[in-house]
Amino acid sequence: MAAPVGTWRGGVLLTAGVSAEQQKRRARVRAPELIGRQWLNTGGEELKLADFRGKILVLDFWTFCCINCLHVLDELRPLEAEFAEEVVTVGVHSPKFEHEADPDALVAAVERYAVHHPVLDDPELTTWQNYAVKAWPTLVVVDPECYVVHVAAGEGHVEALRSVITEIIAEHEAKGTLHRGNGPYVPPEAPETTLRFPGKVIALPSGNLLVSDSANHSLVEFAADGETVVRRIGAGRRGRADGADAEFSEPAGLALLPQHVAEQVGYDVVVADTVNHLLRGVRLADGEVTTLAGTGEQWRDGADGGSALETPLTSPWDVAWWEPAGGVVIAMAGNHTLGLFDPVAGEVRRFAGTTVEGLRDGAAEEAFFAQPSGLADGGDRLWLADSETSALRWVEAAGDGFAVRTAVGTGLFDFGHADGPAEKALLQHPLGVAVLPDGSVAVCDTYNGAVRRYEPATGEVSTLATDVAEPSGAAVVDGELVVVASAAHRLERPVPPGVAARLVEGASQQVKRPATEIGSGAVELAVVFTPPPGTKLDERYGPSTRLEITSSPAELLVEGSGVGTDLTRRLVLAEGIEQGVLHVVAQAASCDDDPSVEHPACRLTRQDWGVPIKITAAGPERLPLVMGGLDAGA
């Protein structure tokens, strides 16, 4: 459909000759039915859209591999509590990877991430496509009469949702169409095990093992056998308290400091306290915990370097001391970068990456990552598991700086289980990595349930073990590989001494998400953003919006790549290229629109899209991406 004639302002299409009220009525769209394989968290009840009539329905399109989706789960918790009688949240799980389409894996993920609302299992992306979703995560608000009234992609939308929900409550309370009361959520029974979805493991100088017990919000020290509990560090509840009765929130990565550094700073282990967006320090002598870096708030924009306790972090997933960098490298999964923490100076800074999600090698400051989740010190190389690109990569010194290289992996949408030459080998969302005694690299190939081996000297990939339940971290102890079998809630030694690696012949797979068709030649990309009710774009200090576009392959875009302040961009696509990925990063700043307030509350909305596109002569000449609001040009 051709777009109507009009003017784009701040990403909103103002159609010529059509009033705002008329546009609002035209945008009133009946919500499609909710179709999937099964419902979770409903006590076995199958639900239909009509079951939510009278309630405000918030559909959260997510997939459990996606760090941005996990951020949204946490953002929604206070909103769900505030509007418990008026709003029902339904998670629509539309998987990216094959493993995520496994029903048992989804059940585990719902428990792992404490999802306390109904979840629709959408393995074929049926509901995803019916709602024209183009990104994980996407939130869709449906009013009590089952009409779509608001769409928001990405994270950081809580205040906008609060404003939208408040307006809907007032409107439908006046109409008599709002029905208050409990929703259909039925909590499942939670089994009790010593560990619950553990994340990472390290060997301690004593010979014991330290494990991040992520879903139990604590750390567990085991004897060398990996079964005998020596002590638990932390109270086992979500929180940020320091001290002997410390609190964590889904801790993951662990890094043991060199002894001379530990003696200077007064703690021995650095912990990536993922959901708290903090680094914590643990003194092994008495289990005392201190906060080392982060403010507790998630970084979204602005400076990301300086005093460690004054600099926001974003979902640190793993940490590793790496001597060439002179500090603790942080796998900053939340914004697709690597950070560097200096324990002695008490400072943190960006070490590598641009925040654009993708796979691009080269100088560290120009590299693209996609949810880096595992790190291992390999001496002159720092190995990393780059989960969303299903890649094994490394960082090395280069000239006066550092460079990023890729051993295995091709991009955001290709994965599988195949061994052989590295350029043809395939992984599926790896989360952990360890360096073996012979210098080869063990990869926790998480969504393949396997432990893989990469030999740097030959560039060959092989398989060491299979049938490991979501391996997420590993450590070498006395020459033997100890693996965190996260979904089995235990440590395992799946590679017996002297076992020979084997080769697995597998086919390449791609995500089920369909490519977006666009026309060849010139195309208008439009990011749709409507400031939430009661707010306006923050233009006090210049343009309030920012748009950055790159592509894979880079030669896909003849015109339109780069950074600008307009949320619309004319793209010219290269001839002869039939498909690729557009990497789009958009943000908009808005403030409360109350002239009586001297210092209005302001907030930043940001979204990253990796849009797979298919170029056809008959494709549309406009590509809308909704960051917040409704697309009036549809």
PDB file of N, CA, C and O in Angstrom, residues 5-66:
ATOM      1  N   VAL A   5      -0.012  10.965   1.527  1.00  0.00           N
ATOM      2  CA  VAL A   5       0.780  12.172   1.447  1.00  0.00           C
ATOM      3  C   VAL A   5       0.693  12.885   2.785  1.00  0.00           C
ATOM      4  O   VAL A   5      -0.377  13.077   3.344  1.00  0.00           O
ATOM      5  N   GLY A   6       1.821  13.309   3.341  1.00  0.00           N
ATOM      6  CA  GLY A   6       1.801  14.000   4.620  1.00  0.00           C
ATOM      7  C   GLY A   6       3.200  14.366   5.043  1.00  0.00           C
ATOM      8  O   GLY A   6       4.150  14.285   4.258  1.00  0.00           O
ATOM      9  N   THR A   7       3.349  14.786   6.287  1.00  0.00           N
ATOM     10  CA  THR A   7       4.629  15.227   6.812  1.00  0.00           C
ATOM     11  C   THR A   7       5.004  14.384   8.010  1.00  0.00           C
ATOM     12  O   THR A   7       4.175  14.131   8.888  1.00  0.00           O
ATOM     13  N   TRP A   8       6.258  13.942   8.039  1.00  0.00           N
ATOM     14  CA  TRP A   8       6.741  13.182   9.184  1.00  0.00           C
ATOM     15  C   TRP A   8       7.361  14.150  10.170  1.00  0.00           C
ATOM     16  O   TRP A   8       8.240  14.933   9.826  1.00  0.00           O
ATOM     17  N   ARG A   9       6.922  14.115  11.406  1.00  0.00           N
ATOM     18  CA  ARG A   9       7.528  14.909  12.469  1.00  0.00           C
ATOM     19  C   ARG A   9       7.825  13.970  13.632  1.00  0.00           C
ATOM     20  O   ARG A   9       6.917  13.355  14.176  1.00  0.00           O
ATOM     21  N   GLY A  10       9.117  13.906  14.001  1.00  0.00           N
ATOM     22  CA  GLY A  10       9.468  13.008  15.104  1.00  0.00           C
ATOM     23  C   GLY A  10       9.075  11.577  14.860  1.00  0.00           C
ATOM     24  O   GLY A  10       8.807  10.830  15.793  1.00  0.00           O
ATOM     25  N   GLY A  11       8.979  11.168  13.591  1.00  0.00           N
ATOM     26  CA  GLY A  11       8.609   9.785  13.297  1.00  0.00           C
ATOM     27  C   GLY A  11       7.118   9.576  13.209  1.00  0.00           C
ATOM     28  O   GLY A  11       6.663   8.463  13.009  1.00  0.00           O
ATOM     29  N   VAL A  12       6.309  10.645  13.355  1.00  0.00           N
ATOM     30  CA  VAL A  12       4.861  10.512  13.284  1.00  0.00           C
ATOM     31  C   VAL A  12       4.376  11.096  11.966  1.00  0.00           C
ATOM     32  O   VAL A  12       4.720  12.224  11.605  1.00  0.00           O
ATOM     33  N   LEU A  13       3.598  10.336  11.235  1.00  0.00           N
ATOM     34  CA  LEU A  13       3.075  10.810   9.966  1.00  0.00           C
ATOM     35  C   LEU A  13       1.817  11.637  10.211  1.00  0.00           C
ATOM     36  O   LEU A  13       0.795  11.134  10.680  1.00  0.00           O
ATOM     37  N   LEU A  14       1.895  12.940   9.904  1.00  0.00           N
ATOM     38  CA  LEU A  14       0.738  13.820   9.994  1.00  0.00           C
ATOM     39  C   LEU A  14       0.167  13.944   8.591  1.00  0.00           C
ATOM     40  O   LEU A  14       0.717  14.621   7.734  1.00  0.00           O
ATOM     41  N   THR A  15      -0.949  13.243   8.347  1.00  0.00           N
ATOM     42  CA  THR A  15      -1.497  13.161   7.006  1.00  0.00           C
ATOM     43  C   THR A  15      -2.223  14.454   6.645  1.00  0.00           C
ATOM     44  O   THR A  15      -3.049  14.942   7.414  1.00  0.00           O
ATOM     45  N   ALA A  16      -1.912  14.973   5.483  1.00  0.00           N
ATOM     46  CA  ALA A  16      -2.494  16.244   5.054  1.00  0.00           C
ATOM     47  C   ALA A  16      -4.011  16.129   4.980  1.00  0.00           C
ATOM     48  O   ALA A  16      -4.558  15.170   4.444  1.00  0.00           O
ATOM     49  N   GLY A  17      -4.716  17.121   5.559  1.00  0.00           N
ATOM     50  CA  GLY A  17      -6.165  17.188   5.464  1.00  0.00           C
ATOM     51  C   GLY A  17      -6.906  16.238   6.373  1.00  0.00           C
ATOM     52  O   GLY A  17      -8.124  16.106   6.272  1.00  0.00           O
ATOM     53  N   VAL A  18      -6.198  15.566   7.284  1.00  0.00           N
ATOM     54  CA  VAL A  18      -6.848  14.614   8.185  1.00  0.00           C
ATOM     55  C   VAL A  18      -6.551  15.047   9.620  1.00  0.00           C
ATOM     56  O   VAL A  18      -5.398  15.209   9.997  1.00  0.00           O
ATOM     57  N   SER A  19      -7.582  15.265  10.403  1.00  0.00           N
ATOM     58  CA  SER A  19      -7.392  15.724  11.773  1.00  0.00           C
ATOM     59  C   SER A  19      -6.778  14.627  12.628  1.00  0.00           C
ATOM     60  O   SER A  19      -6.821  13.440  12.274  1.00  0.00           O
ATOM     61  N   ALA A  20      -6.232  15.047  13.768  1.00  0.00           N
ATOM     62  CA  ALA A  20      -5.630  14.071  14.675  1.00  0.00           C
ATOM     63  C   ALA A  20      -6.660  13.062  15.159  1.00  0.00           C
ATOM     64  O   ALA A  20      -6.386  11.872  15.299  1.00  0.00           O
ATOM     65  N   GLU A  21      -7.896  13.527  15.410  1.00  0.00           N
ATOM     66  CA  GLU A  21      -8.946  12.624  15.873  1.00  0.00           C
ATOM     67  C   GLU A  21      -9.323  11.623  14.793  1.00  0.00           C
ATOM     68  O   GLU A  21      -9.535  10.430  15.064  1.00  0.00           O
ATOM     69  N   GLN A  22      -9.369  12.094  13.539  1.00  0.00           N
ATOM     70  CA  GLN A  22      -9.673  11.184  12.439  1.00  0.00           C
ATOM     71  C   GLN A  22      -8.572  10.139  12.295  1.00  0.00           C
ATOM     72  O   GLN A  22      -8.841   8.962  12.039  1.00  0.00           O
ATOM     73  N   GLN A  23      -7.328  10.569  12.432  1.00  0.00           N
ATOM     74  CA  GLN A  23      -6.220   9.623  12.327  1.00  0.00           C
ATOM     75  C   GLN A  23      -6.289   8.595  13.457  1.00  0.00           C
ATOM     76  O   GLN A  23      -6.004   7.415  13.266  1.00  0.00           O
ATOM     77  N   LYS A  24      -6.686   9.061  14.649  1.00  0.00           N
ATOM     78  CA  LYS A  24      -6.800   8.133  15.774  1.00  0.00           C
ATOM     79  C   LYS A  24      -7.864   7.079  15.488  1.00  0.00           C
ATOM     80  O   LYS A  24      -7.676   5.885  15.751  1.00  0.00           O
ATOM     81  N   ARG A  25      -8.987   7.517  14.919  1.00  0.00           N
ATOM     82  CA  ARG A  25     -10.055   6.563  14.610  1.00  0.00           C
ATOM     83  C   ARG A  25      -9.615   5.608  13.507  1.00  0.00           C
ATOM     84  O   ARG A  25      -9.923   4.420  13.537  1.00  0.00           O
ATOM     85  N   ARG A  26      -8.900   6.149  12.500  1.00  0.00           N
ATOM     86  CA  ARG A  26      -8.460   5.293  11.405  1.00  0.00           C
ATOM     87  C   ARG A  26      -7.472   4.234  11.889  1.00  0.00           C
ATOM     88  O   ARG A  26      -7.417   3.123  11.378  1.00  0.00           O
ATOM     89  N   ALA A  27      -6.687   4.585  12.928  1.00  0.00           N
ATOM     90  CA  ALA A  27      -5.685   3.655  13.443  1.00  0.00           C
ATOM     91  C   ALA A  27      -6.303   2.581  14.333  1.00  0.00           C
ATOM     92  O   ALA A  27      -5.611   1.698  14.794  1.00  0.00           O
ATOM     93  N   ARG A  28      -7.611   2.659  14.598  1.00  0.00           N
ATOM     94  CA  ARG A  28      -8.269   1.685  15.456  1.00  0.00           C
ATOM     95  C   ARG A  28      -8.378   0.357  14.724  1.00  0.00           C
ATOM     96  O   ARG A  28      -9.138   0.204  13.768  1.00  0.00           O
ATOM     97  N   VAL A  29      -7.599  -0.600  15.192  1.00  0.00           N
ATOM     98  CA  VAL A  29      -7.468  -1.882  14.508  1.00  0.00           C
ATOM     99  C   VAL A  29      -7.899  -2.997  15.446  1.00  0.00           C
ATOM    100  O   VAL A  29      -7.470  -3.045  16.612  1.00  0.00           O
ATOM    101  N   ARG A  30      -8.739  -3.878  14.977  1.00  0.00           N
ATOM    102  CA  ARG A  30      -9.184  -5.025  15.771  1.00  0.00           C
ATOM    103  C   ARG A  30      -7.993  -5.956  16.018  1.00  0.00           C
ATOM    104  O   ARG A  30      -7.236  -6.286  15.103  1.00  0.00           O
ATOM    105  N   ALA A  31      -7.786  -6.347  17.252  1.00  0.00           N
ATOM    106  CA  ALA A  31      -6.669  -7.224  17.596  1.00  0.00           C
ATOM    107  C   ALA A  31      -6.895  -8.617  17.017  1.00  0.00           C
ATOM    108  O   ALA A  31      -7.988  -9.183  17.161  1.00  0.00           O
ATOM    109  N   PRO A  32      -5.900  -9.203  16.377  1.00  0.00           N
ATOM    110  CA  PRO A  32      -6.025 -10.582  15.876  1.00  0.00           C
ATOM    111  C   PRO A  32      -6.124 -11.585  17.024  1.00  0.00           C
ATOM    112  O   PRO A  32      -5.727 -11.301  18.159  1.00  0.00           O
ATOM    113  N   GLU A  33      -6.635 -12.765  16.709  1.00  0.00           N
ATOM    114  CA  GLU A  33      -6.750 -13.842  17.694  1.00  0.00           C
ATOM    115  C   GLU A  33      -5.350 -14.277  18.146  1.00  0.00           C
ATOM    116  O   GLU A  33      -4.360 -14.135  17.421  1.00  0.00           O
ATOM    117  N   LEU A  34      -5.275 -14.809  19.354  1.00  0.00           N
ATOM    118  CA  LEU A  34      -4.033 -15.331  19.917  1.00  0.00           C
ATOM    119  C   LEU A  34      -3.944 -16.815  19.594  1.00  0.00           C
ATOM    120  O   LEU A  34      -4.716 -17.622  20.118  1.00  0.00           O
ATOM    121  N   ILE A  35      -2.998 -17.184  18.721  1.00  0.00           N
ATOM    122  CA  ILE A  35      -2.895 -18.558  18.223  1.00  0.00           C
ATOM    123  C   ILE A  35      -1.511 -19.105  18.559  1.00  0.00           C
ATOM    124  O   ILE A  35      -0.497 -18.454  18.299  1.00  0.00           O
ATOM    125  N   GLY A  36      -1.462 -20.278  19.148  1.00  0.00           N
ATOM    126  CA  GLY A  36      -0.189 -20.891  19.471  1.00  0.00           C
ATOM    127  C   GLY A  36      -0.333 -22.365  19.774  1.00  0.00           C
ATOM    128  O   GLY A  36      -1.400 -22.967  19.596  1.00  0.00           O
ATOM    129  N   ARG A  37       0.746 -22.971  20.235  1.00  0.00           N
ATOM    130  CA  ARG A  37       0.771 -24.409  20.500  1.00  0.00           C
ATOM    131  C   ARG A  37       0.217 -24.746  21.883  1.00  0.00           C
ATOM    132  O   ARG A  37      -0.463 -25.760  22.058  1.00  0.00           O
ATOM    133  N   GLN A  38       0.529 -23.902  22.874  1.00  0.00           N
ATOM    134  CA  GLN A  38       0.097 -24.181  24.228  1.00  0.00           C
ATOM    135  C   GLN A  38       0.140 -22.898  25.048  1.00  0.00           C
ATOM    136  O   GLN A  38       0.763 -21.906  24.650  1.00  0.00           O
ATOM    137  N   TRP A  39      -0.530 -22.940  26.195  1.00  0.00           N
ATOM    138  CA  TRP A  39      -0.476 -21.848  27.156  1.00  0.00           C
ATOM    139  C   TRP A  39       0.256 -22.328  28.403  1.00  0.00           C
ATOM    140  O   TRP A  39       0.058 -23.453  28.865  1.00  0.00           O
ATOM    141  N   LEU A  40       1.088 -21.462  28.947  1.00  0.00           N
ATOM    142  CA  LEU A  40       1.779 -21.733  30.205  1.00  0.00           C
ATOM    143  C   LEU A  40       1.282 -20.753  31.266  1.00  0.00           C
ATOM    144  O   LEU A  40       0.815 -19.650  30.956  1.00  0.00           O
ATOM    145  N   ASN A  41       1.411 -21.154  32.516  1.00  0.00           N
ATOM    146  CA  ASN A  41       1.032 -20.312  33.662  1.00  0.00           C
ATOM    147  C   ASN A  41      -0.467 -20.027  33.709  1.00  0.00           C
ATOM    148  O   ASN A  41      -0.887 -18.963  34.179  1.00  0.00           O
ATOM    149  N   THR A  42      -1.277 -20.948  33.205  1.00  0.00           N
ATOM    150  CA  THR A  42      -2.737 -20.770  33.266  1.00  0.00           C
ATOM    151  C   THR A  42      -3.419 -21.958  33.937  1.00  0.00           C
ATOM    152  O   THR A  42      -4.648 -22.068  33.890  1.00  0.00           O
ATOM    153  N   GLY A  43      -2.646 -22.851  34.535  1.00  0.00           N
ATOM    154  CA  GLY A  43      -3.238 -24.046  35.134  1.00  0.00           C
ATOM    155  C   GLY A  43      -3.798 -25.003  34.104  1.00  0.00           C
ATOM    156  O   GLY A  43      -4.712 -25.786  34.402  1.00  0.00           O
ATOM    157  N   GLY A  44      -3.275 -24.952  32.873  1.00  0.00           N
ATOM    158  CA  GLY A  44      -3.724 -25.841  31.809  1.00  0.00           C
ATOM    159  C   GLY A  44      -4.869 -25.299  30.986  1.00  0.00           C
ATOM    160  O   GLY A  44      -5.305 -25.942  30.020  1.00  0.00           O
ATOM    161  N   GLU A  45      -5.369 -24.111  31.295  1.00  0.00           N
ATOM    162  CA  GLU A  45      -6.504 -23.548  30.554  1.00  0.00           C
ATOM    163  C   GLU A  45      -6.030 -22.927  29.241  1.00  0.00           C
ATOM    164  O   GLU A  45      -5.038 -22.207  29.200  1.00  0.00           O
ATOM    165  N   GLU A  46      -6.737 -23.215  28.158  1.00  0.00           N
ATOM    166  CA  GLU A  46      -6.478 -22.605  26.855  1.00  0.00           C
ATOM    167  C   GLU A  46      -7.299 -21.316  26.751  1.00  0.00           C
ATOM    168  O   GLU A  46      -8.512 -21.326  26.970  1.00  0.00           O
ATOM    169  N   LEU A  47      -6.655 -20.234  26.414  1.00  0.00           N
ATOM    170  CA  LEU A  47      -7.301 -18.934  26.400  1.00  0.00           C
ATOM    171  C   LEU A  47      -7.489 -18.407  24.981  1.00  0.00           C
ATOM    172  O   LEU A  47      -6.733 -18.757  24.070  1.00  0.00           O
ATOM    173  N   LYS A  48      -8.495 -17.572  24.809  1.00  0.00           N
ATOM    174  CA  LYS A  48      -8.767 -16.876  23.558  1.00  0.00           C
ATOM    175  C   LYS A  48      -8.781 -15.373  23.825  1.00  0.00           C
ATOM    176  O   LYS A  48      -8.897 -14.934  24.970  1.00  0.00           O
ATOM    177  N   LEU A  49      -8.695 -14.596  22.756  1.00  0.00           N
ATOM    178  CA  LEU A  49      -8.695 -13.150  22.904  1.00  0.00           C
ATOM    179  C   LEU A  49      -9.944 -12.685  23.656  1.00  0.00           C
ATOM    180  O   LEU A  49      -9.880 -11.774  24.492  1.00  0.00           O
ATOM    181  N   ALA A  50     -11.087 -13.314  23.383  1.00  0.00           N
ATOM    182  CA  ALA A  50     -12.345 -12.905  24.023  1.00  0.00           C
ATOM    183  C   ALA A  50     -12.290 -13.061  25.543  1.00  0.00           C
ATOM    184  O   ALA A  50     -13.029 -12.375  26.262  1.00  0.00           O
ATOM    185  N   ASP A  51     -11.423 -13.951  26.043  1.00  0.00           N
ATOM    186  CA  ASP A  51     -11.316 -14.138  27.489  1.00  0.00           C
ATOM    187  C   ASP A  51     -10.749 -12.909  28.185  1.00  0.00           C
ATOM    188  O   ASP A  51     -10.839 -12.796  29.415  1.00  0.00           O
ATOM    189  N   PHE A  52     -10.135 -12.021  27.421  1.00  0.00           N
ATOM    190  CA  PHE A  52      -9.523 -10.826  27.999  1.00  0.00           C
ATOM    191  C   PHE A  52     -10.403  -9.583  27.817  1.00  0.00           C
ATOM    192  O   PHE A  52      -9.984  -8.481  28.177  1.00  0.00           O
ATOM    193  N   ARG A  53     -11.572  -9.758  27.231  1.00  0.00           N
ATOM    194  CA  ARG A  53     -12.465  -8.614  27.050  1.00  0.00           C
ATOM    195  C   ARG A  53     -12.795  -8.003  28.419  1.00  0.00           C
ATOM    196  O   ARG A  53     -13.066  -8.709  29.379  1.00  0.00           O
ATOM    197  N   GLY A  54     -12.754  -6.698  28.482  1.00  0.00           N
ATOM    198  CA  GLY A  54     -12.973  -5.983  29.735  1.00  0.00           C
ATOM    199  C   GLY A  54     -11.682  -5.654  30.465  1.00  0.00           C
ATOM    200  O   GLY A  54     -11.683  -4.854  31.401  1.00  0.00           O
ATOM    201  N   LYS A  55     -10.578  -6.275  30.047  1.00  0.00           N
ATOM    202  CA  LYS A  55      -9.259  -6.004  30.616  1.00  0.00           C
ATOM    203  C   LYS A  55      -8.397  -5.238  29.606  1.00  0.00           C
ATOM    204  O   LYS A  55      -8.634  -5.294  28.392  1.00  0.00           O
ATOM    205  N   ILE A  56      -7.400  -4.556  30.108  1.00  0.00           N
ATOM    206  CA  ILE A  56      -6.365  -4.003  29.239  1.00  0.00           C
ATOM    207  C   ILE A  56      -5.318  -5.099  29.081  1.00  0.00           C
ATOM    208  O   ILE A  56      -4.772  -5.599  30.068  1.00  0.00           O
ATOM    209  N   LEU A  57      -5.054  -5.482  27.860  1.00  0.00           N
ATOM    210  CA  LEU A  57      -4.147  -6.585  27.566  1.00  0.00           C
ATOM    211  C   LEU A  57      -2.833  -6.036  27.034  1.00  0.00           C
ATOM    212  O   LEU A  57      -2.822  -5.256  26.074  1.00  0.00           O
ATOM    213  N   VAL A  58      -1.745  -6.396  27.688  1.00  0.00           N
ATOM    214  CA  VAL A  58      -0.412  -6.038  27.213  1.00  0.00           C
ATOM    215  C   VAL A  58       0.247  -7.308  26.694  1.00  0.00           C
ATOM    216  O   VAL A  58       0.525  -8.234  27.463  1.00  0.00           O
ATOM    217  N   LEU A  59       0.464  -7.357  25.388  1.00  0.00           N
ATOM    218  CA  LEU A  59       1.139  -8.494  24.764  1.00  0.00           C
ATOM    219  C   LEU A  59       2.634  -8.193  24.692  1.00  0.00           C
ATOM    220  O   LEU A  59       3.047  -7.191  24.108  1.00  0.00           O
ATOM    221  N   ASP A  60       3.419  -9.052  25.293  1.00  0.00           N
ATOM    222  CA  ASP A  60       4.871  -8.904  25.291  1.00  0.00           C
ATOM    223  C   ASP A  60       5.449  -9.973  24.378  1.00  0.00           C
ATOM    224  O   ASP A  60       5.552 -11.140  24.740  1.00  0.00           O
ATOM    225  N   PHE A  61       5.825  -9.568  23.157  1.00  0.00           N
ATOM    226  CA  PHE A  61       6.437 -10.494  22.196  1.00  0.00           C
ATOM    227  C   PHE A  61       7.917 -10.622  22.562  1.00  0.00           C
ATOM    228  O   PHE A  61       8.676  -9.656  22.465  1.00  0.00           O
ATOM    229  N   TRP A  62       8.321 -11.837  22.944  1.00  0.00           N
ATOM    230  CA  TRP A  62       9.674 -12.038  23.451  1.00  0.00           C
ATOM    231  C   TRP A  62      10.212 -13.371  22.989  1.00  0.00           C
ATOM    232  O   TRP A  62       9.490 -14.211  22.434  1.00  0.00           O
ATOM    233  N   THR A  63      11.498 -13.558  23.212  1.00  0.00           N
ATOM    234  CA  THR A  63      12.136 -14.851  23.020  1.00  0.00           C
ATOM    235  C   THR A  63      13.229 -14.948  24.064  1.00  0.00           C
ATOM    236  O   THR A  63      13.884 -13.947  24.387  1.00  0.00           O
ATOM    237  N   PHE A  64      13.428 -16.107  24.661  1.00  0.00           N
ATOM    238  CA  PHE A  64      14.220 -16.142  25.889  1.00  0.00           C
ATOM    239  C   PHE A  64      15.715 -16.021  25.673  1.00  0.00           C
ATOM    240  O   PHE A  64      16.475 -15.898  26.642  1.00  0.00           O
ATOM    241  N   CYS A  65      16.192 -15.998  24.423  1.00  0.00           N
ATOM    242  CA  CYS A  65      17.609 -15.730  24.181  1.00  0.00           C
ATOM    243  C   CYS A  65      17.939 -14.254  24.250  1.00  0.00           C
ATOM    244  O   CYS A  65      19.091 -13.865  24.364  1.00  0.00           O
ATOM    245  N   CYS A  66      16.933 -13.393  24.169  1.00  0.00           N
ATOM    246  CA  CYS A  66      17.103 -11.971  23.879  1.00  0.00           C
ATOM    247  C   CYS A  66      17.266 -11.157  25.154  1.00  0.00           C
ATOM    248  O   CYS A  66      16.345 -11.094  25.974  1.00  0.00           O
TER     249      CYS A  66
END
